[in-house]
């Protein structure tokens, strides 16, 4: 991929050079296997993390112990059990095991055969975490969820964590490209991850269902942070939802085996999208020639595949690597993916618009009515960013609308809020003013300082003037600001929220007929 994160500007820039996708190893062979036979957990490989769950994440409520009732070997399996019981100040206990400092690796194919439980408040997880924090604190140094299966419906999540530290981090949750088994809980399945320098692939029972080859690091160039050793973490966590269950409560995750295959000798290919250019705006109703440069150090390049989103639209097996695409109007994320005969890959991604592109549409499918309450996070849909502008990459709150780069976080008043609005950022809302008249506008805002400034526009006209956000003492301590007697005209129109200076969170605005004298 030819994108590198520019720390000075916070924008993604396209390299002028062909992407060189680093050195990996070839000819997979088994390098580590745990069959969990014997009488006790192998302490040469596994660590017990012992602490109250609130140290792990703020939503966890169980105490992680090293007791056999929470983690033990039985019948040739590792059994991790979450239990309702009073222990220290917690009402639940469970276990979390890692290989930190004992079994760390970079690249390969990790597989584990596991039977998962299902219950409200349960999260069964297999993950890879960074052995060192070379690129910064969570999630800047990276994290890979092989799976996170939660709740009484055993809902599957997997994906990656990267970017910068704290709120400047980024999460991508996989959108499965293949059917997921309906019996994730109660039956054994083999969960797999294939980790290469420039691509990650997820499998269930040998079936590929997701892959990622588009990430960045605020501290180093791509493919950081997934270019350093990681360790394995397995856990069964308990969250607040578990307290809704009454009586005895005990659930276990059964791990039959875990295996790591690694390879030696191969070098992955190189690829660069050459036409069209990134961010091109093309005429509609035409055939677009997609072209890429590609090569392989061992001369074993098998093909260059072209994707629109996750859909394969064509491939070329010989140079020049090109494909003629009959392109309808729209906006597209295109990927050129070079694959060698051993399955090693490199990918380069661009975005283009054709014809009318993708016009913004109201969130939820119809304009928000005025008078009414409008949740700040429900701005218009716009894959290409025409309905919003944010000054840094990614949704740094990692919440709600992960397909946009607008910062959204959980709100302590419930739901979500726009977060950390910087000067020059804006979001649009398609609204329907049901009748002309004077309206009062109530902003529900928070700010830890005194620099917050914003205003509201209707069809490009600033109707509120500068609204000063007071220092509420915290990003999550909200207060009301009421701007009275704003004249609005009947009809469907675009309402734009504009941040004039740094330092504002916004939960919602409520627009009601004016009661001012």
GROMACS .gro file of C-alpha atoms in nm, residues 24 121 177 186 200 211 246 285 288 298 423:
model
   11
   24UNK     CA    1   0.903  -1.271   0.523
  121UNK     CA    2  -2.178  -1.045   2.994
  177UNK     CA    3  -1.675  -1.174   0.347
  186UNK     CA    4  -2.125  -2.504   2.204
  200UNK     CA    5  -0.370  -1.017   0.781
  211UNK     CA    6  -0.858  -0.973   0.558
  246UNK     CA    7  -2.963  -1.439   3.884
  285UNK     CA    8  -2.042   0.610  -1.767
  288UNK     CA    9  -1.176   0.293  -1.655
  298UNK     CA   10   1.194  -1.453  -0.678
  423UNK     CA   11  -1.101   2.434   1.487
   0.00000   0.00000   0.00000
